[in-house]
Amino acid sequence: MNKLLKNITFIIVTFLLISGLFILYSAPTQKPTDISFSELVNQINDEKVKQIVIEGNKLNIELHDETKEKASKEPESSLTQSLDNYGVDKEKLKKVEIKIKEASSLTVWSMTILPFLLPFLLIGAFIWFMMRQAQRGNSQALSFGTSRARMLDPKNKKKRVTFSDVAGSREAKEELHEIIEFLKYPRKFLNIGAKIPKGVLLLGPPGTGKTLMAKAVAGEAEVPFFNISGSEFVEMFVGVGASRVRDLFKQAKKNAPAIVFIDEIDAVGRHRGAGLGGGHDEREQTLNQILVEMDGFETDTNVIIIAATNRPDVLDPALLRPGRFDRRIVLDFPDISERGAILKIHAKNKPLEKGVALRTIAERTPGFSGADLANLANEAAILSARRGKKSIGMEELTESIEKVILGPERKSRAINKEEKKIIAYHEAGHALVAASLPNADPVQKVSIISRGKAGGYTLAVPTEDKMLHSQAYFTDELSTLLGGYASEKATFDDITTGASNDLERATKIARNLVTRYGMSKLGPRTFGKKEELIFLGKEINEEKDYSENTAKEIDKEVSRFINEAYEAAEKIIKNKKATLEKIAKTLLVKETIEKDEFNAIVGIKK
């Protein structure tokens, strides 16, 4: 639509310019005065006329005083005959210079043919423009089913990614090295009768580097890399997705050896028959074509399909069977050493101060993905530039951790003294209970500066990564969450809405202890079965596979866990009231307490 408007505007402006030039060309420099033929005769008799130029039936007259005039003669008679008829003095007529001007071809063109031809030219230009638009539309219709994949040329060294650009994931790299060897030396495997996996499925939470890993495989193998998202196959027209799949694989075979990377394959690879539209559903048609193309590869075709998803549970079983996506490589959240290596990669082009310890930052970021760590390094660089520094310090990096987790500081948020006091005691309660329990995570920082929706926060992270958590850990975690609630009640004999998020998290942990982990008196079993509508891809309800009596027992157990945790937190608050007061008063003065200062207040030795 925008191009159409631009083209129409161009035609109109061109027409106006041509018309303006035509008017400018045809307009005389001095407009002559119209006179009658009889007035011309009188001026000749008065010897005022210097020159008469005959141009057809028009007479261009110039007087002795250089005045310009024009008149018209009778078309059927000559000028001399017409002047004789009006009684001109022949002697005085001899003194007048008479010229006859023949009409030039340019004049005939500009005055006669062009005004006649111009409308036809404009109509012809309009018809040409419409036909051009129609041809463009036809070409777009013909290319509607072509692949939208973007090819990364292996010769482009600037955009090339290798395994050295991907930290951690050692096991995943080892698995993918076989893929690289097959692409480089296929005969090595074919001669011995080995069949290389046709498809590799990268699984993992968002931000763990699935796309980056696929690019690194292409960079290491130095082969063309076709990148497309699963959603780019699906259109409102039936058959377009399947056509694009055929075209994608056709391009890959032409450029073999090559890698085809389909990001978010769950967009088209969901269970068939679970959606709306049956066999005519566009998503199912596209998936069927992908299955056919993958299973139709010849043994000597050097094309590897790499797909990525964070929802392997919704994929169709036909995709996961041997012969299609044979290998499944899991990319999980990095551990502490991998986080340190990732931070080093993202700090390559960033100047760091001498005292920066990336290991300490890695210790404070359990559960961070590679994307989170990249964001952390970038936020630290932005913060340093905002402060006018030329290098990134430890202060900016630690502050960026809190910004990534909770959001930016809201120092401008107006908080009255009473609310600030409540927040200080609330956070002091969390920190004191966490420091007093053996299985709770150690406190790294306590602050009453608002971040995001939180009025204050207590940052407690484990000293090492944990894959398994014990019942004792969850029990102490419940007490830590309820420490703010217990502190408010013990200090002010009242409670506020500030503990709402703590109570929500505590209730969820307590319910999981009973219904998911088998850590309650109800024994080693789970309760409830989550059902998902695969077509929509989200949880919609939870099926109850237990009786109403069991539901009452579950509620009793949940309440028991929470009540016992609250009693433990309340006991710590009462026994260490002086320490609580000291933490709260320090927060009211400094607003933030770091790990070393906090440990000194509560008496924890290094």
Short mmCIF file of C-alpha atoms in Angstrom, two decimals, residues 122-554:
data_model
loop_
_atom_site.label_atom_id
_atom_site.label_comp_id
_atom_site.label_asym_id
_atom_site.label_seq_id
_atom_site.Cartn_x
_atom_site.Cartn_y
_atom_site.Cartn_z
CA LEU A 122 -0.63 9.76 -18.87
CA ILE A 123 -3.19 7.00 -19.48
CA GLY A 124 -0.43 4.78 -20.90
CA ALA A 125 1.81 5.46 -17.86
CA PHE A 126 -1.05 4.55 -15.52
CA ILE A 127 -1.75 1.29 -17.39
CA TRP A 128 1.97 0.40 -17.32
CA PHE A 129 2.11 1.05 -13.61
CA MET A 130 -0.94 -1.15 -12.92
CA MET A 131 0.47 -3.98 -15.04
CA ARG A 132 3.80 -3.72 -13.21
CA GLN A 133 2.01 -3.98 -9.86
CA ALA A 134 0.07 -7.00 -11.11
CA GLN A 135 3.28 -8.70 -12.28
CA ARG A 136 4.90 -7.98 -8.92
CA GLY A 137 1.89 -9.48 -7.16
CA ASN A 138 2.12 -12.58 -9.36
CA SER A 139 5.83 -12.95 -8.59
CA GLN A 140 5.09 -12.59 -4.88
CA ALA A 141 2.37 -15.19 -5.15
CA LEU A 142 4.78 -17.53 -6.91
CA SER A 143 7.43 -16.96 -4.20
CA PHE A 144 4.92 -17.33 -1.37
CA GLY A 145 5.84 -20.96 -0.91
CA THR A 146 9.59 -20.43 -1.00
CA SER A 147 11.66 -20.88 2.13
CA ARG A 148 12.30 -17.91 4.40
CA ALA A 149 15.49 -19.45 5.78
CA ARG A 150 18.52 -17.22 6.18
CA MET A 151 21.84 -18.72 5.09
CA LEU A 152 25.01 -17.97 7.02
CA ASP A 153 27.97 -18.18 4.66
CA PRO A 154 30.93 -20.09 6.19
CA LYS A 155 33.32 -17.76 4.32
CA ASN A 156 32.04 -14.80 6.35
CA LYS A 157 34.65 -14.79 9.12
CA LYS A 158 33.10 -11.81 10.93
CA LYS A 159 29.88 -13.66 11.77
CA ARG A 160 31.52 -17.04 12.28
CA VAL A 161 30.92 -18.67 15.68
CA THR A 162 33.02 -21.55 17.00
CA PHE A 163 33.13 -23.67 20.14
CA SER A 164 35.64 -21.23 21.63
CA ASP A 165 32.79 -18.69 21.73
CA VAL A 166 30.62 -21.10 23.74
CA ALA A 167 31.69 -21.71 27.33
CA GLY A 168 30.70 -24.80 29.29
CA SER A 169 28.47 -27.59 27.90
CA ARG A 170 31.46 -29.90 27.52
CA GLU A 171 29.34 -33.04 27.05
CA ALA A 172 27.19 -31.34 24.40
CA LYS A 173 30.31 -30.28 22.48
CA GLU A 174 31.64 -33.84 22.54
CA GLU A 175 28.38 -35.15 21.10
CA LEU A 176 28.36 -32.51 18.39
CA HIS A 177 31.99 -33.16 17.39
CA GLU A 178 30.80 -36.34 15.67
CA ILE A 179 28.37 -34.27 13.60
CA ILE A 180 31.22 -31.96 12.57
CA GLU A 181 33.41 -34.91 11.58
CA PHE A 182 30.62 -36.38 9.46
CA LEU A 183 30.16 -33.10 7.61
CA LYS A 184 33.92 -32.80 7.00
CA TYR A 185 34.75 -36.45 6.33
CA PRO A 186 31.53 -38.32 5.43
CA ARG A 187 33.33 -41.22 3.69
CA LYS A 188 35.09 -42.09 6.94
CA PHE A 189 31.70 -43.20 8.34
CA LEU A 190 29.96 -44.36 5.16
CA ASN A 191 32.78 -46.73 4.19
CA ILE A 192 32.39 -48.62 7.45
CA GLY A 193 28.61 -48.78 7.11
CA ALA A 194 27.84 -46.29 9.84
CA LYS A 195 24.74 -44.13 9.61
CA ILE A 196 25.20 -40.69 11.05
CA PRO A 197 22.20 -39.23 12.90
CA LYS A 198 20.04 -37.22 10.54
CA GLY A 199 18.69 -34.99 13.26
CA VAL A 200 19.99 -33.54 16.52
CA LEU A 201 17.52 -32.11 19.02
CA LEU A 202 18.87 -29.50 21.44
CA LEU A 203 16.85 -29.42 24.65
CA GLY A 204 17.06 -26.96 27.51
CA PRO A 205 15.49 -23.98 29.26
CA PRO A 206 15.41 -20.59 27.50
CA GLY A 207 18.75 -18.77 27.40
CA THR A 208 21.00 -21.82 27.79
CA GLY A 209 22.64 -21.32 24.37
CA LYS A 210 20.86 -23.74 22.02
CA THR A 211 20.96 -21.39 19.02
CA LEU A 212 24.54 -20.37 19.78
CA MET A 213 25.59 -24.02 19.96
CA ALA A 214 24.03 -24.74 16.56
CA LYS A 215 25.90 -21.77 15.03
CA ALA A 216 29.12 -23.04 16.60
CA VAL A 217 28.63 -26.43 14.94
CA ALA A 218 28.25 -24.69 11.56
CA GLY A 219 31.31 -22.55 12.27
CA GLU A 220 33.45 -25.54 13.25
CA ALA A 221 32.35 -27.58 10.24
CA GLU A 222 32.68 -24.55 7.92
CA VAL A 223 29.50 -25.41 6.03
CA PRO A 224 26.46 -23.32 5.03
CA PHE A 225 24.06 -22.78 7.92
CA PHE A 226 20.33 -22.37 7.16
CA ASN A 227 18.50 -20.76 10.06
CA ILE A 228 14.69 -20.61 10.31
CA SER A 229 12.12 -20.46 13.09
CA GLY A 230 9.35 -23.02 13.32
CA SER A 231 6.72 -20.29 13.24
CA GLU A 232 7.99 -19.09 9.81
CA PHE A 233 6.61 -22.23 8.15
CA VAL A 234 3.03 -21.64 9.25
CA GLU A 235 0.76 -19.30 7.28
CA MET A 236 -2.99 -18.82 7.04
CA PHE A 237 -3.02 -20.58 3.64
CA VAL A 238 -3.05 -24.37 3.67
CA GLY A 239 -0.04 -25.95 1.98
CA VAL A 240 2.30 -22.97 2.24
CA GLY A 241 4.20 -24.42 5.21
CA ALA A 242 4.74 -27.75 3.44
CA SER A 243 5.91 -25.91 0.32
CA ARG A 244 8.42 -23.93 2.34
CA VAL A 245 9.72 -27.12 3.95
CA ARG A 246 10.28 -28.67 0.50
CA ASP A 247 12.06 -25.55 -0.70
CA LEU A 248 14.25 -25.38 2.43
CA PHE A 249 15.44 -28.95 2.06
CA LYS A 250 15.95 -28.44 -1.67
CA GLN A 251 18.27 -25.50 -0.97
CA ALA A 252 20.12 -27.47 1.72
CA LYS A 253 20.75 -30.39 -0.65
CA LYS A 254 22.07 -28.01 -3.32
CA ASN A 255 24.55 -26.55 -0.80
CA ALA A 256 25.44 -29.87 0.85
CA PRO A 257 27.24 -30.47 3.10
CA ALA A 258 25.06 -28.10 5.13
CA ILE A 259 23.25 -27.65 8.42
CA VAL A 260 19.56 -26.80 8.70
CA PHE A 261 18.67 -25.26 12.05
CA ILE A 262 14.99 -25.05 13.03
CA ASP A 263 14.55 -22.93 16.14
CA GLU A 264 11.49 -23.44 18.36
CA ILE A 265 10.45 -26.56 16.47
CA ASP A 266 7.56 -27.07 18.90
CA ALA A 267 5.72 -24.36 16.90
CA VAL A 268 5.11 -26.97 14.15
CA GLY A 269 6.18 -30.23 15.83
CA ARG A 270 3.39 -30.66 18.38
CA HIS A 271 1.39 -33.86 18.75
CA ARG A 272 -0.77 -34.44 15.69
CA GLY A 273 -4.47 -34.93 16.22
CA ALA A 274 -4.46 -32.82 19.40
CA GLY A 275 -5.33 -29.53 17.73
CA LEU A 276 -8.22 -28.06 15.81
CA GLY A 277 -8.82 -28.71 12.13
CA GLY A 278 -7.88 -32.40 11.95
CA GLY A 279 -5.76 -33.50 8.99
CA HIS A 280 -6.26 -30.19 7.21
CA ASP A 281 -4.61 -28.21 9.96
CA GLU A 282 -1.75 -26.22 8.43
CA ARG A 283 0.57 -27.08 11.33
CA GLU A 284 0.01 -30.80 10.81
CA GLN A 285 0.58 -30.54 7.06
CA THR A 286 3.89 -28.80 7.71
CA LEU A 287 4.95 -31.41 10.28
CA ASN A 288 4.07 -34.23 7.88
CA GLN A 289 6.29 -32.68 5.23
CA ILE A 290 9.19 -32.31 7.70
CA LEU A 291 8.84 -35.98 8.64
CA VAL A 292 8.85 -37.05 4.98
CA GLU A 293 11.88 -34.90 4.12
CA MET A 294 13.88 -36.18 7.09
CA ASP A 295 13.07 -39.81 6.41
CA GLY A 296 13.71 -39.41 2.67
CA PHE A 297 17.38 -38.50 2.91
CA GLU A 298 19.78 -40.66 0.97
CA THR A 299 22.63 -42.19 2.96
CA ASP A 300 25.19 -40.04 1.13
CA THR A 301 23.38 -36.73 1.60
CA ASN A 302 25.49 -34.54 3.85
CA VAL A 303 22.70 -32.52 5.44
CA ILE A 304 22.21 -32.45 9.20
CA ILE A 305 19.04 -31.14 10.84
CA ILE A 306 19.51 -29.42 14.19
CA ALA A 307 16.40 -28.31 16.07
CA ALA A 308 15.95 -26.52 19.37
CA THR A 309 13.08 -26.46 21.83
CA ASN A 310 12.41 -25.92 25.51
CA ARG A 311 9.21 -28.00 25.34
CA PRO A 312 10.22 -31.57 24.37
CA ASP A 313 7.15 -32.95 26.14
CA VAL A 314 4.78 -31.58 23.48
CA LEU A 315 6.66 -32.90 20.42
CA ASP A 316 5.12 -35.55 18.20
CA PRO A 317 6.56 -39.06 18.82
CA ALA A 318 7.25 -39.45 15.09
CA LEU A 319 9.82 -36.66 15.31
CA LEU A 320 11.68 -38.35 18.15
CA ARG A 321 11.89 -41.85 16.73
CA PRO A 322 15.21 -43.27 15.46
CA GLY A 323 15.88 -42.19 11.91
CA ARG A 324 14.73 -38.63 12.47
CA PHE A 325 15.93 -36.85 15.61
CA ASP A 326 18.18 -39.67 16.76
CA ARG A 327 20.15 -37.66 19.29
CA ARG A 328 18.89 -35.45 22.06
CA ILE A 329 21.42 -33.16 23.66
CA VAL A 330 20.46 -31.40 26.88
CA LEU A 331 21.80 -27.92 27.57
CA ASP A 332 21.13 -27.12 31.21
CA PHE A 333 21.86 -24.11 33.39
CA PRO A 334 25.64 -23.71 33.83
CA ASP A 335 27.36 -24.68 37.06
CA ILE A 336 29.69 -22.36 38.97
CA SER A 337 32.82 -23.08 36.90
CA GLU A 338 30.86 -22.77 33.64
CA ARG A 339 29.36 -19.47 34.79
CA GLY A 340 32.86 -18.17 35.40
CA ALA A 341 33.93 -19.21 31.90
CA ILE A 342 30.84 -17.61 30.35
CA LEU A 343 31.52 -14.37 32.21
CA LYS A 344 35.10 -14.37 30.86
CA ILE A 345 33.80 -14.64 27.29
CA HIS A 346 31.36 -11.76 27.75
CA ALA A 347 34.07 -9.68 29.44
CA LYS A 348 36.55 -10.04 26.55
CA ASN A 349 35.78 -6.67 24.97
CA LYS A 350 34.99 -4.95 28.27
CA PRO A 351 37.76 -3.32 30.36
CA LEU A 352 37.70 -4.67 33.93
CA GLU A 353 39.32 -3.16 36.98
CA LYS A 354 42.17 -5.07 38.62
CA GLY A 355 40.18 -6.06 41.69
CA VAL A 356 37.35 -7.75 39.75
CA ALA A 357 36.84 -11.42 40.72
CA LEU A 358 34.56 -13.12 38.19
CA ARG A 359 34.59 -16.25 40.38
CA THR A 360 32.79 -14.28 43.12
CA ILE A 361 30.18 -13.12 40.60
CA ALA A 362 29.75 -16.74 39.45
CA GLU A 363 29.16 -17.78 43.08
CA ARG A 364 26.40 -15.19 43.44
CA THR A 365 24.54 -16.21 40.30
CA PRO A 366 23.22 -19.78 40.78
CA GLY A 367 20.42 -20.56 38.36
CA PHE A 368 21.54 -17.91 35.86
CA SER A 369 21.48 -18.96 32.20
CA GLY A 370 24.08 -17.91 29.64
CA ALA A 371 21.72 -15.20 28.40
CA ASP A 372 21.30 -13.91 31.97
CA LEU A 373 25.07 -13.70 32.41
CA ALA A 374 25.45 -11.86 29.09
CA ASN A 375 22.79 -9.43 30.24
CA LEU A 376 24.57 -9.03 33.58
CA ALA A 377 27.88 -8.11 31.88
CA ASN A 378 26.10 -5.68 29.58
CA GLU A 379 24.22 -4.00 32.44
CA ALA A 380 27.50 -3.60 34.34
CA ALA A 381 29.08 -1.92 31.30
CA ILE A 382 26.09 0.43 30.93
CA LEU A 383 26.19 1.27 34.64
CA SER A 384 29.93 2.04 34.49
CA ALA A 385 29.47 4.30 31.45
CA ARG A 386 26.61 6.10 33.20
CA ARG A 387 28.91 6.80 36.14
CA GLY A 388 31.60 8.20 33.85
CA LYS A 389 34.03 5.32 34.45
CA LYS A 390 36.34 3.87 31.82
CA SER A 391 36.41 0.37 33.31
CA ILE A 392 33.97 -1.98 35.02
CA GLY A 393 34.39 -2.56 38.74
CA MET A 394 33.16 -5.14 41.21
CA GLU A 395 30.54 -2.72 42.49
CA GLU A 396 28.88 -2.46 39.07
CA LEU A 397 28.90 -6.22 38.57
CA THR A 398 27.32 -7.02 41.95
CA GLU A 399 24.73 -4.29 41.48
CA SER A 400 23.89 -5.70 38.05
CA ILE A 401 23.11 -9.09 39.63
CA GLU A 402 20.36 -7.50 41.70
CA LYS A 403 19.14 -5.53 38.69
CA VAL A 404 18.80 -8.71 36.61
CA ILE A 405 17.00 -10.55 39.44
CA LEU A 406 14.76 -7.80 40.84
CA GLY A 407 14.93 -4.85 38.47
CA PRO A 408 16.47 -1.37 38.77
CA GLU A 409 16.68 0.56 42.02
CA ARG A 410 13.78 2.88 42.75
CA LYS A 411 15.47 5.45 44.98
CA SER A 412 12.99 8.11 43.94
CA ARG A 413 10.12 6.12 45.41
CA ALA A 414 8.67 8.11 48.30
CA ILE A 415 8.46 5.98 51.47
CA ASN A 416 7.44 7.49 54.80
CA LYS A 417 9.46 6.83 57.95
CA GLU A 418 6.98 4.36 59.42
CA GLU A 419 6.91 2.19 56.28
CA LYS A 420 10.68 2.34 55.99
CA LYS A 421 10.96 1.08 59.58
CA ILE A 422 8.56 -1.79 58.88
CA ILE A 423 10.55 -2.79 55.76
CA ALA A 424 13.81 -2.67 57.74
CA TYR A 425 12.50 -5.01 60.45
CA HIS A 426 10.88 -7.25 57.84
CA GLU A 427 14.15 -7.75 55.91
CA ALA A 428 16.11 -8.03 59.16
CA GLY A 429 13.78 -10.90 60.14
CA HIS A 430 14.47 -12.75 56.90
CA ALA A 431 18.23 -12.29 57.23
CA LEU A 432 18.41 -13.21 60.94
CA VAL A 433 16.39 -16.41 60.53
CA ALA A 434 18.46 -17.45 57.47
CA ALA A 435 21.71 -16.84 59.40
CA SER A 436 20.45 -18.83 62.39
CA LEU A 437 19.42 -22.03 60.56
CA PRO A 438 22.03 -24.61 59.50
CA ASN A 439 20.47 -25.64 56.17
CA ALA A 440 19.45 -22.20 54.87
CA ASP A 441 21.40 -20.41 52.14
CA PRO A 442 23.96 -17.88 53.50
CA VAL A 443 23.00 -14.21 53.32
CA GLN A 444 25.00 -12.16 50.79
CA LYS A 445 23.23 -8.83 51.09
CA VAL A 446 20.32 -7.12 52.84
CA SER A 447 18.77 -3.92 51.51
CA ILE A 448 15.72 -1.73 52.04
CA ILE A 449 16.18 0.07 48.71
CA SER A 450 13.15 -0.62 46.55
CA ARG A 451 13.74 -2.69 43.42
CA GLY A 452 10.94 -3.55 41.02
CA LYS A 453 7.85 -4.35 43.08
CA ALA A 454 9.85 -5.27 46.18
CA GLY A 455 10.14 -2.71 48.96
CA GLY A 456 13.37 -4.38 50.11
CA TYR A 457 15.18 -7.67 49.65
CA THR A 458 17.44 -10.22 51.28
CA LEU A 459 19.86 -11.86 48.86
CA ALA A 460 20.70 -15.38 50.02
CA VAL A 461 22.46 -17.73 47.61
CA PRO A 462 24.07 -21.15 48.14
CA THR A 463 27.85 -21.46 48.30
CA GLU A 464 27.77 -24.29 45.76
CA ASP A 465 25.38 -25.59 43.09
CA LYS A 466 22.85 -28.18 44.21
CA MET A 467 20.94 -30.65 42.09
CA LEU A 468 19.09 -32.24 45.00
CA HIS A 469 17.42 -30.56 47.97
CA SER A 470 16.63 -32.25 51.27
CA GLN A 471 13.54 -31.92 53.44
CA ALA A 472 15.67 -30.12 56.04
CA TYR A 473 16.61 -27.50 53.42
CA PHE A 474 12.96 -26.89 52.51
CA THR A 475 12.00 -26.66 56.19
CA ASP A 476 14.64 -23.99 56.83
CA GLU A 477 13.66 -22.20 53.61
CA LEU A 478 10.06 -22.02 54.87
CA SER A 479 11.24 -20.53 58.16
CA THR A 480 13.37 -17.97 56.28
CA LEU A 481 10.39 -16.91 54.15
CA LEU A 482 8.24 -16.49 57.25
CA GLY A 483 10.99 -14.62 59.15
CA GLY A 484 9.78 -11.24 57.84
CA TYR A 485 6.19 -12.01 58.87
CA ALA A 486 7.32 -13.12 62.36
CA SER A 487 9.55 -10.04 62.77
CA GLU A 488 6.71 -7.63 61.90
CA LYS A 489 4.34 -9.32 64.34
CA ALA A 490 6.89 -9.46 67.18
CA THR A 491 8.05 -5.86 66.73
CA PHE A 492 4.84 -3.98 65.90
CA ASP A 493 2.22 -6.45 67.18
CA ASP A 494 0.65 -6.13 63.72
CA ILE A 495 1.25 -7.39 60.18
CA THR A 496 1.20 -5.70 56.75
CA THR A 497 0.72 -6.72 53.14
CA GLY A 498 4.50 -6.75 52.66
CA ALA A 499 4.62 -10.47 53.48
CA SER A 500 2.09 -11.49 50.79
CA ASN A 501 4.70 -12.75 48.32
CA ASP A 502 6.57 -14.59 51.10
CA LEU A 503 3.38 -16.37 52.15
CA GLU A 504 2.58 -17.30 48.55
CA ARG A 505 6.01 -18.83 48.01
CA ALA A 506 5.91 -20.61 51.38
CA THR A 507 2.50 -22.13 50.62
CA LYS A 508 3.72 -23.38 47.24
CA ILE A 509 6.81 -25.01 48.79
CA ALA A 510 4.72 -26.63 51.55
CA ARG A 511 2.20 -27.99 49.02
CA ASN A 512 4.99 -29.40 46.85
CA LEU A 513 6.49 -31.11 49.91
CA VAL A 514 3.19 -32.95 50.33
CA THR A 515 1.94 -33.48 46.77
CA ARG A 516 5.17 -33.73 44.73
CA TYR A 517 8.11 -34.77 46.91
CA GLY A 518 6.52 -37.30 49.26
CA MET A 519 8.05 -35.60 52.32
CA SER A 520 4.94 -35.55 54.53
CA LYS A 521 3.15 -37.97 56.84
CA LEU A 522 0.97 -39.07 53.91
CA GLY A 523 3.83 -41.16 52.63
CA PRO A 524 5.89 -41.56 49.46
CA ARG A 525 3.37 -40.75 46.76
CA THR A 526 2.24 -37.83 44.65
CA PHE A 527 -1.20 -36.26 44.60
CA GLY A 528 -2.87 -34.72 41.58
CA LYS A 529 -2.08 -35.01 37.89
CA LYS A 530 -1.49 -31.95 35.75
CA GLU A 531 -3.21 -31.96 32.38
CA GLU A 532 -2.16 -29.81 29.47
CA LEU A 533 -3.95 -28.85 26.28
CA ILE A 534 -1.16 -29.50 23.81
CA PHE A 535 -2.63 -27.34 21.04
CA LEU A 536 -2.50 -24.28 23.27
CA GLY A 537 0.65 -25.45 25.01
CA LYS A 538 -0.20 -24.42 28.54
CA GLU A 539 -1.47 -26.00 31.72
CA ILE A 540 -5.23 -25.66 32.11
CA ASN A 541 -6.20 -27.76 35.10
CA GLU A 542 -5.09 -30.37 37.63
CA GLU A 543 -6.85 -33.69 37.77
CA LYS A 544 -7.62 -34.87 41.29
CA ASP A 545 -6.66 -38.52 41.66
CA TYR A 546 -7.48 -38.61 45.38
CA SER A 547 -10.56 -38.48 47.57
CA GLU A 548 -12.00 -35.56 49.52
CA ASN A 549 -10.72 -37.07 52.77
CA THR A 550 -7.20 -37.14 51.31
CA ALA A 551 -7.64 -33.50 50.22
CA LYS A 552 -8.34 -32.59 53.86
CA GLU A 553 -5.24 -34.48 54.95
CA ILE A 554 -3.16 -32.63 52.33
#
